CSV table of C-alpha atoms and ligand atoms in Angstrom, one decimal:
chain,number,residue,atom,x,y,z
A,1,UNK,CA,31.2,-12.8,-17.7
A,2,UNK,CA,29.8,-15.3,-15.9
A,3,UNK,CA,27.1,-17.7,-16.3
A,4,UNK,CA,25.4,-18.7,-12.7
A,5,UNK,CA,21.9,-19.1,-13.9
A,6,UNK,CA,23.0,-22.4,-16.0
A,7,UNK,CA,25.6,-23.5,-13.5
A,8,UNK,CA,22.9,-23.6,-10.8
A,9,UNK,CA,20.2,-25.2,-13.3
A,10,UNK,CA,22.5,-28.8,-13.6
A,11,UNK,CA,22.8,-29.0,-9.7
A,12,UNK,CA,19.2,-27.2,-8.7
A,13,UNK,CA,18.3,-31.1,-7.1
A,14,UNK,CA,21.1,-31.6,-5.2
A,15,UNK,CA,21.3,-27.6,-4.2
A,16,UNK,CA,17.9,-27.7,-2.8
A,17,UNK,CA,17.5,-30.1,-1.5
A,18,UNK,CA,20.9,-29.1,0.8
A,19,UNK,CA,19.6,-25.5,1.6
A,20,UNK,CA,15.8,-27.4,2.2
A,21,UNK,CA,17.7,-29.5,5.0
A,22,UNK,CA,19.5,-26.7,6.7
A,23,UNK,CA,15.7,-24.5,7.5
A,24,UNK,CA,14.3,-28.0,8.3
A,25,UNK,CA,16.6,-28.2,11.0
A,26,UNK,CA,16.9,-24.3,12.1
A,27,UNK,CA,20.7,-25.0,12.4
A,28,UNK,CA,21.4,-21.7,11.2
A,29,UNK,CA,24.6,-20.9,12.7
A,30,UNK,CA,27.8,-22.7,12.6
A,31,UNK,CA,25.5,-25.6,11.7
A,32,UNK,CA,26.7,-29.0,11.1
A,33,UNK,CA,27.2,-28.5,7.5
A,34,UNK,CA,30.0,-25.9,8.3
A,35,UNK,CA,32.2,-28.7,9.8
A,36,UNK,CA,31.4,-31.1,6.9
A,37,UNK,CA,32.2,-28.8,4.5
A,38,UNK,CA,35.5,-27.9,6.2
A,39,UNK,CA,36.3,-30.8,6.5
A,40,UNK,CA,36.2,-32.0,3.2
A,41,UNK,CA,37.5,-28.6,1.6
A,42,UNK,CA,40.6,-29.4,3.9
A,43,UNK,CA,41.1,-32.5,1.8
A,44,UNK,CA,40.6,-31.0,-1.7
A,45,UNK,CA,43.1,-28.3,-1.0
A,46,UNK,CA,45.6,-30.8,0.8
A,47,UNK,CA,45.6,-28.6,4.0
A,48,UNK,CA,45.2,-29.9,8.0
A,49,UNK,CA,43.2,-27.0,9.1
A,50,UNK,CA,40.0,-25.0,7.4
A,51,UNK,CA,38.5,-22.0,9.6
A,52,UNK,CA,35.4,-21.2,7.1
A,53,UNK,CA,34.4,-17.5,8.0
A,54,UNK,CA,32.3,-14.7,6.3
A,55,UNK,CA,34.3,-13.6,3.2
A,56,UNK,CA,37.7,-13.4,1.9
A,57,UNK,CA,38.7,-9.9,2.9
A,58,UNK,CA,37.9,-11.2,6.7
A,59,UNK,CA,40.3,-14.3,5.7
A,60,UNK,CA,43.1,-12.0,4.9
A,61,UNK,CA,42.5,-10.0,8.1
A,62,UNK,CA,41.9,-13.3,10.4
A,63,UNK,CA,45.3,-14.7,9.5
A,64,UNK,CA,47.3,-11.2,9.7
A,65,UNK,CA,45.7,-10.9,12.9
A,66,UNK,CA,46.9,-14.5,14.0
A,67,UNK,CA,50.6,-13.5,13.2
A,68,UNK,CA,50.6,-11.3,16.0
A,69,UNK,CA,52.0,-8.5,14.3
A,70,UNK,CA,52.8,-5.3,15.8
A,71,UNK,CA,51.2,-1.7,14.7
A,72,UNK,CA,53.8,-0.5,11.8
A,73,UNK,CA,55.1,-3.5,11.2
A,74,UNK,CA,55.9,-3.8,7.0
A,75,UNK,CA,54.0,-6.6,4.8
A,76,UNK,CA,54.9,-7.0,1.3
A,77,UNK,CA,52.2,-6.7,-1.8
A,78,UNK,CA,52.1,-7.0,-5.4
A,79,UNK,CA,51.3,-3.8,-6.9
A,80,UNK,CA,48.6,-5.3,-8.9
A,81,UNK,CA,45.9,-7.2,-7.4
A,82,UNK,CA,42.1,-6.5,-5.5
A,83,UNK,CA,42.0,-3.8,-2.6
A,84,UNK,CA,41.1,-6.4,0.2
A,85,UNK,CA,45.0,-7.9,-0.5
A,86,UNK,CA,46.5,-4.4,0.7
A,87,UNK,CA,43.4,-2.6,2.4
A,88,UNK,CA,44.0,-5.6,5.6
A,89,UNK,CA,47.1,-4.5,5.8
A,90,UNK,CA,46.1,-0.9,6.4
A,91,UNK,CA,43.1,-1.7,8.4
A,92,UNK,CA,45.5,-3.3,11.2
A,93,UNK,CA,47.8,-0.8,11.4
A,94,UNK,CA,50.8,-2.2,9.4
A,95,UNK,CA,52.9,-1.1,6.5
A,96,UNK,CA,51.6,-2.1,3.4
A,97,UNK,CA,55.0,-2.3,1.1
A,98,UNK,CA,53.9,-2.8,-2.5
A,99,UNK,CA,56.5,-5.0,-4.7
A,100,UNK,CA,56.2,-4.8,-9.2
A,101,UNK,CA,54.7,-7.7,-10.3
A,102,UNK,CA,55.6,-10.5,-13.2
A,103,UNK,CA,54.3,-9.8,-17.0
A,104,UNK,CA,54.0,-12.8,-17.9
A,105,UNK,CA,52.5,-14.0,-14.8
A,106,UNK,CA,50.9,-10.8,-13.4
A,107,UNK,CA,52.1,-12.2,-10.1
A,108,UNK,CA,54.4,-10.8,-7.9
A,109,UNK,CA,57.8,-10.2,-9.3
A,110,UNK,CA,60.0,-12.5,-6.5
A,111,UNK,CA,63.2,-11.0,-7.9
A,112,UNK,CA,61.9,-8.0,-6.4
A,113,UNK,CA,61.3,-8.6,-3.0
A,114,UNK,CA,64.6,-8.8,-1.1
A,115,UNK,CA,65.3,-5.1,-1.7
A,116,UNK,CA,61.7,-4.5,-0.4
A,117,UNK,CA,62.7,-6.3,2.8
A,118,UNK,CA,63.3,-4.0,5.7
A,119,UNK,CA,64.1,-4.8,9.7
A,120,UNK,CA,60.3,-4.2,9.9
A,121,UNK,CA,59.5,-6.2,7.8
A,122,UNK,CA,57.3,-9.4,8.8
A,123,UNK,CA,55.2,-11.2,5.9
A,124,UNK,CA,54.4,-11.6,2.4
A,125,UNK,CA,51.1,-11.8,0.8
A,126,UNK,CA,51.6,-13.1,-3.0
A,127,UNK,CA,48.4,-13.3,-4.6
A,128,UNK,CA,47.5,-16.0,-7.3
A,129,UNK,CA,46.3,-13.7,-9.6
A,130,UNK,CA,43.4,-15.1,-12.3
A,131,UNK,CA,43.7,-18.5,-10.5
A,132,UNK,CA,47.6,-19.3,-11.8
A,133,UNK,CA,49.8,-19.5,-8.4
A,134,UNK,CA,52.6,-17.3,-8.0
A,135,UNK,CA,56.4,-18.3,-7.4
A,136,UNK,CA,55.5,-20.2,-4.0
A,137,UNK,CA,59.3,-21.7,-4.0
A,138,UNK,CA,61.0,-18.9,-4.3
A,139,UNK,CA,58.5,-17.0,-2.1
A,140,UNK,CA,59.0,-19.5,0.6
A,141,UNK,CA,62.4,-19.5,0.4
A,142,UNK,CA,62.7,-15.8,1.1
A,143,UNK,CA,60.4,-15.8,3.9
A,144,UNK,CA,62.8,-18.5,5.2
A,145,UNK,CA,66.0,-16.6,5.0
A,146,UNK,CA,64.1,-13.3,6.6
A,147,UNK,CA,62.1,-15.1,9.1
A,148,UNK,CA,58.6,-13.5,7.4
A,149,UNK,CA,55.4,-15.4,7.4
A,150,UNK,CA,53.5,-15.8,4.2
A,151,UNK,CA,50.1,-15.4,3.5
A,152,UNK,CA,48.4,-16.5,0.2
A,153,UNK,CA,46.1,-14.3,-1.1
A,154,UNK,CA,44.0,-18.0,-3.2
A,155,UNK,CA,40.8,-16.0,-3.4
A,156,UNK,CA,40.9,-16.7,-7.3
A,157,UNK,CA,42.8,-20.0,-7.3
A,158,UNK,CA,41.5,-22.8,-5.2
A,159,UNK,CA,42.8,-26.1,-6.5
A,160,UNK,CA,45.8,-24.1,-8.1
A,161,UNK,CA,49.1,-26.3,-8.1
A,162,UNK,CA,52.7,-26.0,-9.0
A,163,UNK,CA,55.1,-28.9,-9.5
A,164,UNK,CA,58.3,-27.9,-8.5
A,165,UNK,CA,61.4,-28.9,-10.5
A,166,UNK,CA,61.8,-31.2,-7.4
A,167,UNK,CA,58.9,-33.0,-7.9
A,168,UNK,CA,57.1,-31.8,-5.0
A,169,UNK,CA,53.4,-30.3,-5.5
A,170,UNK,CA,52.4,-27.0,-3.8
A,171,UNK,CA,48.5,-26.3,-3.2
A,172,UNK,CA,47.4,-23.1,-3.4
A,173,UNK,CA,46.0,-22.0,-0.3
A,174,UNK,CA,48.4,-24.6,1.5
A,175,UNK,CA,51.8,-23.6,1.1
A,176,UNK,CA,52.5,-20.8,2.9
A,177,UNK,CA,52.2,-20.2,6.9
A,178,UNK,CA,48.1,-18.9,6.1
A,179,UNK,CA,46.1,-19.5,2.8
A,180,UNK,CA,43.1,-17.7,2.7
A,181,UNK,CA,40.0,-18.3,0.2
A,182,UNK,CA,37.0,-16.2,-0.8
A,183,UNK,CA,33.6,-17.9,-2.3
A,184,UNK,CA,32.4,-14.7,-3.4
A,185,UNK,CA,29.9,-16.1,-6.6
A,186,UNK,CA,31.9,-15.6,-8.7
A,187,UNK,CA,35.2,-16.7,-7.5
A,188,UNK,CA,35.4,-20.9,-8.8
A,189,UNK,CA,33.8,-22.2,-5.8
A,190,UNK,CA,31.1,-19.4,-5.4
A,191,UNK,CA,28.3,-19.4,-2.9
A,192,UNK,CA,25.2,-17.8,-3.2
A,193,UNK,CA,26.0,-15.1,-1.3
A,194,UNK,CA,29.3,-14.3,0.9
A,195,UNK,CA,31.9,-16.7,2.3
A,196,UNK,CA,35.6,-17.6,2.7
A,197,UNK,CA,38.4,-19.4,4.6
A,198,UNK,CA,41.4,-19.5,6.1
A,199,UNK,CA,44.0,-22.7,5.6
A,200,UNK,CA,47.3,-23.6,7.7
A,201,UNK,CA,49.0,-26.7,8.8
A,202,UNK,CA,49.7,-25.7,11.9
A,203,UNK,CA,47.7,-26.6,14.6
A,204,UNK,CA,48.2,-23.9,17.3
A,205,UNK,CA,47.8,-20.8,14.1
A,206,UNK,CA,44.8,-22.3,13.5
A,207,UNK,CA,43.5,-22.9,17.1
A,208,UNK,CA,44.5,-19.1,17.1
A,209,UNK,CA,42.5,-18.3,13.9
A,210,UNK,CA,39.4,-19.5,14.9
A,211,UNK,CA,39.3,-18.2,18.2
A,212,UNK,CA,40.1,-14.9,16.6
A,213,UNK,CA,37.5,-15.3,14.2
A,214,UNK,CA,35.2,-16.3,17.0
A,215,UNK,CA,35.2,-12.8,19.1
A,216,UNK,CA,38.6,-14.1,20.2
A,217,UNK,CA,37.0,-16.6,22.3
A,218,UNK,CA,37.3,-20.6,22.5
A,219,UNK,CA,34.9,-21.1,25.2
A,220,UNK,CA,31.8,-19.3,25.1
A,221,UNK,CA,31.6,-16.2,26.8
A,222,UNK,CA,35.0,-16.2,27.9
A,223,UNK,CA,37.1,-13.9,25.9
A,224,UNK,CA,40.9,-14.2,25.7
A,225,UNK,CA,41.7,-12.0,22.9
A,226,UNK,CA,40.4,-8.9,20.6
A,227,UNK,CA,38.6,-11.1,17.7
A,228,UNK,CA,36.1,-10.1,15.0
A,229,UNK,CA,32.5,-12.3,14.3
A,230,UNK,CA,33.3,-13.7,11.1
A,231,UNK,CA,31.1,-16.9,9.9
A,232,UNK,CA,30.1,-19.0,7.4
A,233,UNK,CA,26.4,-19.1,6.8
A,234,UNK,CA,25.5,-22.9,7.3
A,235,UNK,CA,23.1,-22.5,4.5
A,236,UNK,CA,26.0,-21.2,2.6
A,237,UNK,CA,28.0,-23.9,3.7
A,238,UNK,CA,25.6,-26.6,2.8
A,239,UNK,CA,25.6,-24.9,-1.1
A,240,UNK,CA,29.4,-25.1,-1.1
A,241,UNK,CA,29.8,-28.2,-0.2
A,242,UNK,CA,27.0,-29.4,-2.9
A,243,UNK,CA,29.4,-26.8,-5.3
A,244,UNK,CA,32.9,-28.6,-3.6
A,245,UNK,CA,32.2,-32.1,-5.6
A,246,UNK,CA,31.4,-30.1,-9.0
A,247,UNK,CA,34.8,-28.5,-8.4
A,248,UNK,CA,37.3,-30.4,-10.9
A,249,UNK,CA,34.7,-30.4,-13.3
A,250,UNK,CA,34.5,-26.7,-13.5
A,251,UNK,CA,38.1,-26.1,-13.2
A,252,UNK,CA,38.6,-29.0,-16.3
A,253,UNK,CA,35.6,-27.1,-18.5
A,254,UNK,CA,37.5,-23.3,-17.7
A,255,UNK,CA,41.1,-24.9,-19.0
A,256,UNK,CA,39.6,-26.2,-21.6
A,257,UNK,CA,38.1,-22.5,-22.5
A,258,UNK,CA,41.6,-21.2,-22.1
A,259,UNK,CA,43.1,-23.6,-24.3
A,260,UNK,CA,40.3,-22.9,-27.2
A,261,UNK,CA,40.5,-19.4,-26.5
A,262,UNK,CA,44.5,-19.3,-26.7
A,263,UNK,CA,44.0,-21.3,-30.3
A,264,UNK,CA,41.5,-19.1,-31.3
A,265,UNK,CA,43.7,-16.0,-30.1
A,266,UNK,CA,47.3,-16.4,-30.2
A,267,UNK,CA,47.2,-15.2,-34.0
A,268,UNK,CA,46.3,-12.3,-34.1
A,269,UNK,CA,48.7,-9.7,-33.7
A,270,UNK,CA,47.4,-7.2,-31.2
A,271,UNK,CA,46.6,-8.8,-28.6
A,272,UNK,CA,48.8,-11.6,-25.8
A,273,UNK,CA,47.1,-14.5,-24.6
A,274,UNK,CA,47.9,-15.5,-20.8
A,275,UNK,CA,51.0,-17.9,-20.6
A,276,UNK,CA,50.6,-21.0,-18.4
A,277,UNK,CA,54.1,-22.7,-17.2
A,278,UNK,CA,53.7,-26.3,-18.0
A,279,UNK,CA,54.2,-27.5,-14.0
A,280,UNK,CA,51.3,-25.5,-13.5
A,281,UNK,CA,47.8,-26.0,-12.9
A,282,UNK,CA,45.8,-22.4,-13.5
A,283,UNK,CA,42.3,-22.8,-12.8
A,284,UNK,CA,40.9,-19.6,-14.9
A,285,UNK,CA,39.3,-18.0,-12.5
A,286,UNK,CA,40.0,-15.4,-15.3
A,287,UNK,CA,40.8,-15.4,-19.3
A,288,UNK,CA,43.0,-12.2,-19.1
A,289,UNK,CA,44.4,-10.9,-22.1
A,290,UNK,CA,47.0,-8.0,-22.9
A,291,UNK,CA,46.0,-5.7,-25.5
A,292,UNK,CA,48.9,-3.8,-27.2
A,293,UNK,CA,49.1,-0.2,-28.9
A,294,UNK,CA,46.9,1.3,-26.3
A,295,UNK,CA,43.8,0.0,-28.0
A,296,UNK,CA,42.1,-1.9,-24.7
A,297,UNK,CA,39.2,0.4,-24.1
A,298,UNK,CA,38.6,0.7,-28.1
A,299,UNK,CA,38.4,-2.8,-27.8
A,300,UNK,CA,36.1,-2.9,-24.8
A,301,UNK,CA,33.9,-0.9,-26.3
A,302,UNK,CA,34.0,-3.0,-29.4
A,303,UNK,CA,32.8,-6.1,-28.0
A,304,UNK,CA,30.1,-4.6,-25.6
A,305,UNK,CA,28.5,-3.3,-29.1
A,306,UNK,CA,28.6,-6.7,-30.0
A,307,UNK,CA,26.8,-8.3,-26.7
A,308,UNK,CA,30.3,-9.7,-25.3
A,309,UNK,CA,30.9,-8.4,-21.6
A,310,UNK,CA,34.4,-8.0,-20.5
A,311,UNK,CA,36.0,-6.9,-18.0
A,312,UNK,CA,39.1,-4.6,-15.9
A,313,UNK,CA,40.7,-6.2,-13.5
A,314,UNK,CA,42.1,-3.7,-12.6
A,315,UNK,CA,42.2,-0.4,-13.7
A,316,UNK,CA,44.5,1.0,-11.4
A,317,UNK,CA,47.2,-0.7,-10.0
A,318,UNK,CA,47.1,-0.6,-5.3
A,319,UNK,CA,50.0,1.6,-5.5
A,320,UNK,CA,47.9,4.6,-7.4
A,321,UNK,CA,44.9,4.2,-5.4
A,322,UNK,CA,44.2,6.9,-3.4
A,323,UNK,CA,43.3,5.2,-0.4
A,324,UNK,CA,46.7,4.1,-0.3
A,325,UNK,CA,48.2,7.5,-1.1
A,326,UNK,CA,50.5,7.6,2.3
A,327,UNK,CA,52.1,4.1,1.3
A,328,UNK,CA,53.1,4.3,-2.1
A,329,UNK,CA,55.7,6.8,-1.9
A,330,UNK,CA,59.2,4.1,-2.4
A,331,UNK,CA,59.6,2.0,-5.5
A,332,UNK,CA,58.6,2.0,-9.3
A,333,UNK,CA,56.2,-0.1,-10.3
A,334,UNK,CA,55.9,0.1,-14.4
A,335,UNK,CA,55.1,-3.3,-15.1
A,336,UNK,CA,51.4,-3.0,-12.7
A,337,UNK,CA,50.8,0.3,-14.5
A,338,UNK,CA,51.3,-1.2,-18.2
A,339,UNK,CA,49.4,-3.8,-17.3
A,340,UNK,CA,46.7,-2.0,-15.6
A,341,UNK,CA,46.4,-0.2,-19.1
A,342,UNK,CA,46.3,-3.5,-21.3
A,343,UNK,CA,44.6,-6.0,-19.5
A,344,UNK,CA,41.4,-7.2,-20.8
A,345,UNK,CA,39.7,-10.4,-18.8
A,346,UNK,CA,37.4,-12.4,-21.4
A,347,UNK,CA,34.1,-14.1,-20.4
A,348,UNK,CA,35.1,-17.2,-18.8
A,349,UNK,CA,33.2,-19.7,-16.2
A,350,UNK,CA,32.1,-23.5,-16.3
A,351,UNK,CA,29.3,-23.0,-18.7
A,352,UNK,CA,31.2,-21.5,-21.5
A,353,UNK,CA,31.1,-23.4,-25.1
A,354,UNK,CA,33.4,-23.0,-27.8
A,355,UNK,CA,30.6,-21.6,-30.0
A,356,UNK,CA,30.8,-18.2,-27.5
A,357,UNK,CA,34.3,-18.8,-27.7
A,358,UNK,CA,34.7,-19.0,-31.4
A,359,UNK,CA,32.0,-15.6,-31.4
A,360,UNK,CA,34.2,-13.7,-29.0
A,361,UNK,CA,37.2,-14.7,-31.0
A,362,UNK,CA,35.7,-13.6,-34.5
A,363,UNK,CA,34.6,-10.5,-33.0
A,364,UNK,CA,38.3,-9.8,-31.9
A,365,UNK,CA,39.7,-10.5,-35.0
A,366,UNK,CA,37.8,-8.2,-36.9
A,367,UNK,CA,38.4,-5.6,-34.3
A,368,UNK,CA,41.9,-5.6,-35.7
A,369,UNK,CA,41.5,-6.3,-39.5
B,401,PLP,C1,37.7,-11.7,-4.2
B,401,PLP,C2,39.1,-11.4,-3.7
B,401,PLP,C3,39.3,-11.0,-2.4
B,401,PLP,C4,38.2,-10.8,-1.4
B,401,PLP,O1,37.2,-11.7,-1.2
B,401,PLP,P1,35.7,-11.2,-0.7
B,401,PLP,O2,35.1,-12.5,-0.4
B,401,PLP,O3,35.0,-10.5,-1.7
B,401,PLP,O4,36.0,-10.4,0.6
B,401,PLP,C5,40.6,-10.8,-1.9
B,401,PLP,N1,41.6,-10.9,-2.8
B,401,PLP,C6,41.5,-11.2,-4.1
B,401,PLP,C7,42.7,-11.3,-5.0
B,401,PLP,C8,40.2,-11.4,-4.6
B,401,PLP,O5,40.0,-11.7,-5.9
C-alpha cells in the first residue's frame, strides 16, 4: 500500500544526518527541533498556531478538551471515518451524534446536519476523508448560526485546499476553530514512529491547548488545569521537518497517481473512481474506489492472488461498531453502510509509477472481463 523503504532511500542523507544531530545533543524532549518544525508546519498549512503532540487521536482529544465542553454535551460525526474521530468524543464524556455522509465525497453529508443539531449540541468534527476536504463553507456556516465550534478531523489531508466560489482558499487543518493532524507513517507527512498536531488561529485556544497537552500546566510544576502528557518526540520532529520540505512533491507524485489511475479506471464498468471537485486540491492520502454488484471482497481477493495489496477503509461504518452500541440508536445512515460494503482503497504513496499503476489496472480489468 505503501512504499516507505524507497521514500526514505532518496532522503536517507538529509534524514540522518537530522536524527544524528538530535542524540549528539541529548535534546530529547521538546528539543529545539520541535519549535522549528512547528514553526514552519504553521506556515505550510497557513495557520498561526501549531501545538505538535504525540499522535492524532491525542490531537482530537487536546482540542475537544480546550473547548471546555461539559460531560453529555452532543458533537456531531460522520458515520464513516477512523474510530479515534468518535472514540474522543466518548472518552470525554460527550455525545457522540453520528451524521450520513456524502457518496461522492465520502464526507460528511452537510445537508444533514441541522436536523442532527440539538440544544446540546456544541461542535462538529468533519473529517477529510482520503485527503479531499469536506464542505468547510457550509460547515462553518452552520457552526455560525448554532454557535458550535468545529474541529477538523486533517489526519489524512494536510495541505488539502478548497477554493470557494468566492475566491477565498480554506486550508485544511486551518479553517475551523481546531484542526488537528496525525503523522502516523503512513499518513502524507509520516514520521518514523508516532506524532501529530493541533492547529488554530486563535491565540488564547492555543495557549489553552498546549497547556493542556502539557499536564495542564504553563509553568513548570505549577498545574492549573486537568491535562494529559502528549509530545512530539524531538527526534521525530527533526525527521518531519526533513519530510515537511519533500511535502509538495509527494502530494504532486500521489495526484498524479490518481489522475493515471482514474484514466486507467474510469472505463470499466464495475467499478467508480473517486470524484475530485475542480476547486479542490485532494492530496490522496488514499485511491479509494467503489466497487459495484457486491463484488468488493471477490475483488480483493483477486488482486492479493496477483501480489497487489489493498485495502478497507472501513469495514464498518462508527455507527455499527460495537463500542459505540449506546450512541447509535437515532438516525439512518445508508449511504456509510453502502459504502463500507464497496469501498476498495488502491496502493497509493509518493513512490508509485504508472508501470504498478498500469499492472493494478490490467489486473482489474480482467477481474471483470
Ligand atoms: C490516522 C487517523 C487518526 C488518528 O491518528 P493517530 O496518529 O493514529 O492517533 C484520526 N482520524 C483519522 C481520520 C485518521 O485517519
Amino acid at each position: 500500500m505503501v512504499d516507505l523503504g524507497t521514500q526514505y532511500a532518496r532522503i536517507k542523507p538529509k534524514v540522518d544526518e537530522a536524527i544524528q544531530k538530535v542524540i549528539d545533543s541529548a535534546d530529547f524532549i521538546n528539543g529545539s527541533a520541535v519549535n522549528k518544525f512547528a514553526e514552519n508546519l504553521s506556515n505550510y498549512v497557513y495557520c498561526n498556531h501549531v501545538i505538535p503532540c504525540a499522535n492524532g487521536t491525542d490531537a482530537l482529544q487536546i482540542a475537544l478538551m480546550a473547548c471546555g465542553l461539559k460531560r453529555g454535551d452532543e458533537v456531531i460525526v460522520p458515520a464513516f471515518s477512523f474510530v479515534a474521530t468518535a472514540e474522543v468524543v466518548a472518552l470525554l464524556g460527550l455525545r457522540p451524534v453520528f451524521v450520513d455522509v456524502n457518496e461522492i465525497t465520502f464526507n460528511i453529508d452537510v445537508s444533514k446536519i441541522e436536523a442532527a443539531i440539538t440544544p446540546r449540541t456544541r461542535a462538529i468534527i468533519p473529517v477529510h476523508l482520503y485527503g479531499q476536504m469536506a464542505d468547510m463553507e457550509t460547515i462553518m456556516m452552520i457552526a455560525k448560526k448554532h454557535d458550535l465550534f468545529v474541529i477538523e478531523d486533517a489526519a489524512q489531508a494536510i495541505g488539502a485546499k478548497i477554493l470557494t466560489p468566492r475566491g477565498i482558499m480554506l486550508s485544511a487543518g486551518a479553517t475551523g476553530t481546531f484542526g488537528c493532524t496525525s503523522f502516523f507513517p503512513t499518513k502524507n507527512l509520516g514520521a518514523f514512529g508516532d506524532g501529530g498536531a493541533i492547529f488554530t488561529n486563535d491565540p488564547e485556544l492555543a495557549k489553552k491547548a498546549k497547556t493542556i497537552a502539557n499536564h495542564g500546566s504553563s509553568e513548570k510544576y505549577y498545574n492549573d488545569i486537568i491535562g494529559i502528557n502528549s509530545r512530539l518526540d524531538t527526534i521525530q520532529a527533526a525527521i518531519l521537518d526533513v519530510k515537511l520540505g519533500e511535502l509538495n512533491k509527494y502530494s504532486y507524485s500521489q495526484q498524479f497517481s490518481a489522475s493515471d489511475y482514474n484514466d486507467a479506471l474510469r472505463g470499466i464498468d464495475g467499478v467508480l473512481v473517486p470524484e475530485r471537485a475542480p476547486d479542490m486540491v485532494h492530496v490522496y492520502n488514499q485511491y479509494t474506489i467503489k466497487v459495484l454488484d457486491n463484488r468488493r471482497n471477490e475483488l480483493k481477493r483477486f488482486l492479493a492472488e496477483s501480489g497487489i495489496p489493498t485495502m478497507i477503509y472501513y469495514p464498518v461504518p462508527l455507527h455499527k461498531q460495537k463500542a459505540f452500541s449506546d450512541y447509535a440508536v437515532k438516525g439512518q445512515f445508508d449511504v456509510a453502510e453502502k459504502l463500507a460494503k464497496s469501498v476498495l482503497s488502491l496502493p497509493m504513496h509518493s513512490e508509485l509509477n504508472v508501470y504498478q499503476i498500469r499492472y493494478i489496472a490490467d489486473r482489474i480489468t480482467k477481474f471483470f472481463w
